[in-house]
mmCIF file of C-alpha atoms in Angstrom:
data_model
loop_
_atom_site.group_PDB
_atom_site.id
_atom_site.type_symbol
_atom_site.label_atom_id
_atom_site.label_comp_id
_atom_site.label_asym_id
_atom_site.label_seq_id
_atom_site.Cartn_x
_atom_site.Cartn_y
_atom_site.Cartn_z
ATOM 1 C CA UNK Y 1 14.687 78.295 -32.583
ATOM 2 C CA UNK Y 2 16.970 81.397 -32.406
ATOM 3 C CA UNK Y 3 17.257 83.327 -35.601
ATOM 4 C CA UNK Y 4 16.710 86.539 -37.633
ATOM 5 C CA UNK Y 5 13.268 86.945 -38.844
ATOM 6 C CA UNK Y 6 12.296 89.102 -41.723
ATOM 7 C CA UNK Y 7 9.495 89.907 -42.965
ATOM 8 C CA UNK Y 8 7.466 90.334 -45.427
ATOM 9 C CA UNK Y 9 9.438 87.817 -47.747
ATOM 10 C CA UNK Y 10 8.001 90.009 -50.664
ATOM 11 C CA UNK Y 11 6.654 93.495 -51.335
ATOM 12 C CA UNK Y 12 5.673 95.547 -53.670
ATOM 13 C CA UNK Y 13 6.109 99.514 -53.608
ATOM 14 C CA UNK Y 14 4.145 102.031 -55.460
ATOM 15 C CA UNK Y 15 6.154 105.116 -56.914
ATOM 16 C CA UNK Y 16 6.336 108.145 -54.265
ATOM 17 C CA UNK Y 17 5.537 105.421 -51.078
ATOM 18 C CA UNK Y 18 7.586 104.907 -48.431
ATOM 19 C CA UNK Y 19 7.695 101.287 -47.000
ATOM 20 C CA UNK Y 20 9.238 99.188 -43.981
ATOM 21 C CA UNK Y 21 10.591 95.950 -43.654
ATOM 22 C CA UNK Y 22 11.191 94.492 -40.704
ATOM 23 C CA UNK Y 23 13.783 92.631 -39.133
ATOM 24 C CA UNK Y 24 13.737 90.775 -35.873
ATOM 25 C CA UNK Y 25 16.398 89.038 -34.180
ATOM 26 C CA UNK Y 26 16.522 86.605 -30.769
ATOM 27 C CA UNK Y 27 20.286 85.331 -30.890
ATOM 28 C CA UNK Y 28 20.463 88.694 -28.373
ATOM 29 C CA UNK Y 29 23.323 90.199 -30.646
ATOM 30 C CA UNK Y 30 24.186 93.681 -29.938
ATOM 31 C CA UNK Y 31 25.013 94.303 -33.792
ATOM 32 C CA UNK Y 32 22.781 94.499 -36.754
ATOM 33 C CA UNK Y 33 22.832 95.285 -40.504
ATOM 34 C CA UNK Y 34 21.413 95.804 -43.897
ATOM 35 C CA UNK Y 35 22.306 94.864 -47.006
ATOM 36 C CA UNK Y 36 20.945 95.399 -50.578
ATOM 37 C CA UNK Y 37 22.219 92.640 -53.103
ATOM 38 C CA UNK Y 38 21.342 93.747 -56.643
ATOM 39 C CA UNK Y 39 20.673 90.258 -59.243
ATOM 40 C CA UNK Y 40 24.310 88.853 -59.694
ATOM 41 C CA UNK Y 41 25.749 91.096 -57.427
ATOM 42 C CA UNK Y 42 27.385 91.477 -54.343
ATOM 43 C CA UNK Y 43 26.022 92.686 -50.693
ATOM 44 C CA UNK Y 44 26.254 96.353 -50.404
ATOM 45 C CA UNK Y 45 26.283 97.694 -47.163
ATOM 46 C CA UNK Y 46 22.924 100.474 -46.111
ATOM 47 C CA UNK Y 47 23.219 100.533 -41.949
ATOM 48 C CA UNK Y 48 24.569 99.412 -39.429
ATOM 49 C CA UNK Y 49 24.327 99.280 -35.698
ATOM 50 C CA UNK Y 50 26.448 98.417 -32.799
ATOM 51 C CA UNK Y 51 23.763 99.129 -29.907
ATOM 52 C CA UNK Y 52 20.533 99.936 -29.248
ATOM 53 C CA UNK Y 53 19.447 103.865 -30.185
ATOM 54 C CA UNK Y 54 22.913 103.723 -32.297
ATOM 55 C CA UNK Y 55 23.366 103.271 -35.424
ATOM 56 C CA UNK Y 56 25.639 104.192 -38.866
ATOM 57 C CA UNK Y 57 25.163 104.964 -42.126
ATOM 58 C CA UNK Y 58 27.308 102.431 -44.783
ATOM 59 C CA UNK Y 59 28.021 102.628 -48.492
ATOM 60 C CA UNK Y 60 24.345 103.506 -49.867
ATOM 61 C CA UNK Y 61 22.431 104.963 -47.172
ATOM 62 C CA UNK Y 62 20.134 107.396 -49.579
ATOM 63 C CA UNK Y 63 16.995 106.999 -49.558
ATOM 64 C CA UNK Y 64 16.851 104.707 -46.318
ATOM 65 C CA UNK Y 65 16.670 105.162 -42.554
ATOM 66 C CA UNK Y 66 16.330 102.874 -39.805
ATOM 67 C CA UNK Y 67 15.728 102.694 -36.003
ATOM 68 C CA UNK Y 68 17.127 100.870 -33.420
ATOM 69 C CA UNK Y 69 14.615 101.369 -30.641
ATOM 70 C CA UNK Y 70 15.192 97.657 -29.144
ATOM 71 C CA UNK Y 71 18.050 95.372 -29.064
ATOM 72 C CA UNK Y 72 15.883 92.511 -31.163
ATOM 73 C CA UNK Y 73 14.531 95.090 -33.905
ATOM 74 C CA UNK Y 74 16.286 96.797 -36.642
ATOM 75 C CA UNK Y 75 13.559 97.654 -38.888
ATOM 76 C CA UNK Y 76 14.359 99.575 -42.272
ATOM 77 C CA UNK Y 77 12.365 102.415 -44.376
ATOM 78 C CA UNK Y 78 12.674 102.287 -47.640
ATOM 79 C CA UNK Y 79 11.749 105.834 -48.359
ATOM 80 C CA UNK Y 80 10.529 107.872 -52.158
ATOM 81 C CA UNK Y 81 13.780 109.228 -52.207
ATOM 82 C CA UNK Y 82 15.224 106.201 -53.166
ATOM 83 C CA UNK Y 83 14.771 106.168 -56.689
ATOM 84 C CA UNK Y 84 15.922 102.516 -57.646
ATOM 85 C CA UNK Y 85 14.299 100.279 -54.591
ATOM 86 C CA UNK Y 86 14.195 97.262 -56.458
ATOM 87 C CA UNK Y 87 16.623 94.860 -54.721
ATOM 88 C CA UNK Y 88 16.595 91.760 -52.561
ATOM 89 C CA UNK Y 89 17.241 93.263 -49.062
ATOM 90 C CA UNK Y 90 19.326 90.870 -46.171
ATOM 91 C CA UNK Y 91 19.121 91.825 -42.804
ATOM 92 C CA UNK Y 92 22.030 90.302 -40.357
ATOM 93 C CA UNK Y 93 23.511 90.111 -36.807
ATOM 94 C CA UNK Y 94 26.969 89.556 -35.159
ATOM 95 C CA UNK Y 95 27.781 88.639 -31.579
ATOM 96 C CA UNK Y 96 31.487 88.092 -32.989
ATOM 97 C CA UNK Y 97 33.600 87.961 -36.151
ATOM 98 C CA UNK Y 98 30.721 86.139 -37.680
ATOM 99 C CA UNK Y 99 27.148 87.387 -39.213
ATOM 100 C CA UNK Y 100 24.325 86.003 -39.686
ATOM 101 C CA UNK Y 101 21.362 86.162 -41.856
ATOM 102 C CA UNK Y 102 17.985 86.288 -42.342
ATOM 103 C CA UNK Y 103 16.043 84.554 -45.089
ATOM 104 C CA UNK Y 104 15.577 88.070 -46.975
ATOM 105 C CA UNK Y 105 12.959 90.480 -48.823
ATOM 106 C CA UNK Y 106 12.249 90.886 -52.010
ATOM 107 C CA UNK Y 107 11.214 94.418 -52.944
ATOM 108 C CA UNK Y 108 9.576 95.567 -56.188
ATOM 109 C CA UNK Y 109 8.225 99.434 -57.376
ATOM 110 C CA UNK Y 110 5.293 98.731 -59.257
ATOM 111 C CA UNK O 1 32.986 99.859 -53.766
ATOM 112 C CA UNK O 2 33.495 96.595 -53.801
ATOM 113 C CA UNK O 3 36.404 95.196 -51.473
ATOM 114 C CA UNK O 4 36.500 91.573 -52.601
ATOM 115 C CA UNK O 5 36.692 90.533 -56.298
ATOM 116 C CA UNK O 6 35.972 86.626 -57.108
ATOM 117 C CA UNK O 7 37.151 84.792 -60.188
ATOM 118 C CA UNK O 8 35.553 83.129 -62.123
ATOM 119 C CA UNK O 9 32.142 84.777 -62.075
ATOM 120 C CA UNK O 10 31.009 81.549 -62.975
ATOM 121 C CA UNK O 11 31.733 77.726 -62.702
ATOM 122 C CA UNK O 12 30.487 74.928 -63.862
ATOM 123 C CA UNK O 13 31.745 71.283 -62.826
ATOM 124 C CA UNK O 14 30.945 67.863 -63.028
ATOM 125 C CA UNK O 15 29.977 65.903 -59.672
ATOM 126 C CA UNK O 16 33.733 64.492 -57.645
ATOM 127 C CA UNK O 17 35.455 67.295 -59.409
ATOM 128 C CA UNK O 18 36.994 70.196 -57.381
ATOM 129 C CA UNK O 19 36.020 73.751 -57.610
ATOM 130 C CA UNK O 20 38.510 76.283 -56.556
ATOM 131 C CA UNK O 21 37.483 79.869 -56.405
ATOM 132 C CA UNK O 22 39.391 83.010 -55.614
ATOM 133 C CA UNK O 23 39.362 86.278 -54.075
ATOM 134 C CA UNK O 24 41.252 89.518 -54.354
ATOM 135 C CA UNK O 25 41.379 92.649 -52.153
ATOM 136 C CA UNK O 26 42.614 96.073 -51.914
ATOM 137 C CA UNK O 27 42.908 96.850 -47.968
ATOM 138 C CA UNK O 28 44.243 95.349 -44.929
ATOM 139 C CA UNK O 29 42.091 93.006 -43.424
ATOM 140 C CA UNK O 30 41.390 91.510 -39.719
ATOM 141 C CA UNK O 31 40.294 88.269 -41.190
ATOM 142 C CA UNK O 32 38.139 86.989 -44.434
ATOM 143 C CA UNK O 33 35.158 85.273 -44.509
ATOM 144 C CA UNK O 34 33.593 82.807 -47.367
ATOM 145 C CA UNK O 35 29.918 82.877 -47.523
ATOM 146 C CA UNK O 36 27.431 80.702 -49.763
ATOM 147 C CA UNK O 37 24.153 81.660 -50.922
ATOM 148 C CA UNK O 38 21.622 79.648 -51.925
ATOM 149 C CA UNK O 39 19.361 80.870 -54.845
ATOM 150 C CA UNK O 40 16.477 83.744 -53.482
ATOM 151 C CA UNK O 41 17.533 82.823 -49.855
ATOM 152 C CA UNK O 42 20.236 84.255 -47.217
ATOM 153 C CA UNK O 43 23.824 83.725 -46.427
ATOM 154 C CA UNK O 44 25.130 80.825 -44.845
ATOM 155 C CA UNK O 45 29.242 81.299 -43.012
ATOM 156 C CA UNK O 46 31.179 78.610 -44.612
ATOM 157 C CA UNK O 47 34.704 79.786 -43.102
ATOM 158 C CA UNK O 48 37.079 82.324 -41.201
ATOM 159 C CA UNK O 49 40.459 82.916 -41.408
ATOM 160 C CA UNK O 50 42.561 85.366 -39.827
ATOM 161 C CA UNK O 51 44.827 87.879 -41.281
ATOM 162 C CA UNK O 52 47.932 85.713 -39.412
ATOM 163 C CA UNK O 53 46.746 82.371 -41.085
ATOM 164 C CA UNK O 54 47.788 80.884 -44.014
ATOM 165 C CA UNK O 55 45.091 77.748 -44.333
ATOM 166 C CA UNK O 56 42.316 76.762 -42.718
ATOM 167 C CA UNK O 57 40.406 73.629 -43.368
ATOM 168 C CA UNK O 58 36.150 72.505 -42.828
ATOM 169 C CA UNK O 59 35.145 68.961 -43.787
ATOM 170 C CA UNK O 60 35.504 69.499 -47.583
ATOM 171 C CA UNK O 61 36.815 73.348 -48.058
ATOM 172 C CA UNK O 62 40.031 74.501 -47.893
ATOM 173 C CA UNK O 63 40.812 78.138 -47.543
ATOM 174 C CA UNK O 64 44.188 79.725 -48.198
ATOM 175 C CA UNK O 65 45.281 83.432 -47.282
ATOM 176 C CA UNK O 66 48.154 85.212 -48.844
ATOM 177 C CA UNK O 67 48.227 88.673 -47.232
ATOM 178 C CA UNK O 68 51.008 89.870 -49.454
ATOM 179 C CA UNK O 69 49.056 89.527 -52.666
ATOM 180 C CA UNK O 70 45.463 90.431 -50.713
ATOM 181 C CA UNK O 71 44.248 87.207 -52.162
ATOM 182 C CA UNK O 72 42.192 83.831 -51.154
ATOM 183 C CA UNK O 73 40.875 80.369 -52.348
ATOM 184 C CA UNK O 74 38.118 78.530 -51.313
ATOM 185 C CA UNK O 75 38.607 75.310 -52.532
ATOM 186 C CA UNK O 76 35.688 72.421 -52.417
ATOM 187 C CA UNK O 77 36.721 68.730 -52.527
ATOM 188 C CA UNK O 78 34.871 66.287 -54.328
ATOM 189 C CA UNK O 79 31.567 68.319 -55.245
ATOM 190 C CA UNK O 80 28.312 67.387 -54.993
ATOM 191 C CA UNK O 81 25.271 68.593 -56.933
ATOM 192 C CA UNK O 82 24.095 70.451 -53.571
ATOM 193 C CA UNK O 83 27.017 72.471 -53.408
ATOM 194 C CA UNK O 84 25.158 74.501 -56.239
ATOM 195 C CA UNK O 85 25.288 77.895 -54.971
ATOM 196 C CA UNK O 86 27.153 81.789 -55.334
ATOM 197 C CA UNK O 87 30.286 82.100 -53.385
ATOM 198 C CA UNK O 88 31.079 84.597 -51.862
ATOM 199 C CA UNK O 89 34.339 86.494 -49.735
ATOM 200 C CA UNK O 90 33.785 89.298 -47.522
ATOM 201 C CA UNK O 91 36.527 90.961 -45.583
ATOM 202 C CA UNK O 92 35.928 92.262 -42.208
ATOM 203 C CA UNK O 93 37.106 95.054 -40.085
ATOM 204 C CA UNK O 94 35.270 93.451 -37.076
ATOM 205 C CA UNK O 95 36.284 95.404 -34.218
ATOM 206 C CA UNK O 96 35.830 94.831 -30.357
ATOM 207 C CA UNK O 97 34.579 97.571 -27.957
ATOM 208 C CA UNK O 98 33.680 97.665 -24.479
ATOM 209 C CA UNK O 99 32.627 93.437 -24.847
ATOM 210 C CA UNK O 100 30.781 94.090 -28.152
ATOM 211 C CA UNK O 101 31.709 93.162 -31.989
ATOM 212 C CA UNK O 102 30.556 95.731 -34.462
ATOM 213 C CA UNK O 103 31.679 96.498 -37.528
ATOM 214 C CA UNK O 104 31.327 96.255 -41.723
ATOM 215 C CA UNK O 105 31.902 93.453 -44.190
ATOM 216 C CA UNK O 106 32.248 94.136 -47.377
ATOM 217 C CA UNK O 107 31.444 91.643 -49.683
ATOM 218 C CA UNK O 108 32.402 90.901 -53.536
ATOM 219 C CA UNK O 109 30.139 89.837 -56.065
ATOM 220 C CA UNK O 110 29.942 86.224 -55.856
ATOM 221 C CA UNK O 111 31.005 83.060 -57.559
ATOM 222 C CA UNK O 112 28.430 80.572 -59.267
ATOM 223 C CA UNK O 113 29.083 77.226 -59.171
ATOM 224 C CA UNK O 114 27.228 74.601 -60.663
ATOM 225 C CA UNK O 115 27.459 71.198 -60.245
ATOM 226 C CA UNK O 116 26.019 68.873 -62.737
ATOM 227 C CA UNK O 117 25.181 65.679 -61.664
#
């Protein structure tokens, strides 16, 4: 079935590491994002990108980076400098005025 | 910053009541978008409408535009327990270049509606 896959559905961080999550997509959109959603909160945008080896910073890019090495991957680091990780983090597509989600990760610093 | 604003924050209704929920925002806008999130899991599109449409109907939601007061409604007919879920608007400057969409939505922070049973 086409969809966006990400993985894992929860992870834990020590303090000072640096960890990925991953986000796959086979709907062949060109554009992908990330979003953090804080509890009760909104989606706040981190990256975005509109093609492959392109890709923009949003509203809270610091402390993240991501790649976009291949049209179906838009993985995300969630790096030490990021000093409040904890979040739910939603990874999406668009082929048109519409996005679509994955299922989401839970990330917690332990 | 947060581009959308819903009201309430919360609602809770009994099962065949409406819910209406509503949206405010500070820029132009290409089109809005209602979204619905299920507890712990992603967002699902409900609804578009375009900056040049008033109201826009989907089985049991209605959604109104009025650009002069950057405000929306989502309004859900005759509720049912498994409409429990946050709400929420996102307004979109979804641009086309070169064949491809790209762009940012910016979402508010959500409606919860409950509906008892």
């Amino acid at each position: 079935d086409g969809g966006i896959t990400q993985s894992p559905k929860y992870l834990f961080r020590k303090e000072g590491q640096n960890v990925t999550l991953s986000c796959e997509q086979n709907l062949n959109h060109d554009a992908m994002y990330w979003y953090r959603q804080d509890p009760g909160q909104g989606l706040r945008l981190i990256y975005y990108s509109q093609i492959v080896n392109d890709f923009q910073k949003g509203d809270i890019a610091e402390g993240y980076s991501v790649s976009r090495e291949k049209k179906e991957s838009f993985p995300l680091t969630v790096t030490s400098a990021q000093k409040n990780p904890t979040a739910f983090y939603l990874c999406a597509s668009s082929a048109g005025n519409t996005i679509y989600f994955g299922e989401g990760s839970w990330l917690t610093v332990v | 910053s947060q581009q959308g604003e819903e009201d309430p924050q919360a609602l809770s209704i009994q099962e065949g009541e409406n819910a209406t929920m509503n949206c405010s925002y500070k820029t132009s806008i290409n089109n809005l978008q209602w979204y619905r999130q299920n507890s712990g899991r992603g967002l699902v599109h409900l609804i578009l409408i375009r900056s040049n449409e008033r109201e826009k109907h989907s089985g049991r939601l209605r959604v109104t535009l009025d650009t002069s007061k950057k405000s929306s409604s989502l309004l859900i007919t005759a509720s049912r327990a498994a409409d429990t879920a946050s709400y929420f608007c996102a307004t979109s400057d979804i641009r086309n270049a070169g064949g491809t969409s790209y762009g940012k939505l910016t979402f508010g922070q959500g409606t919860i509606l409950t509906v008892h049973p």
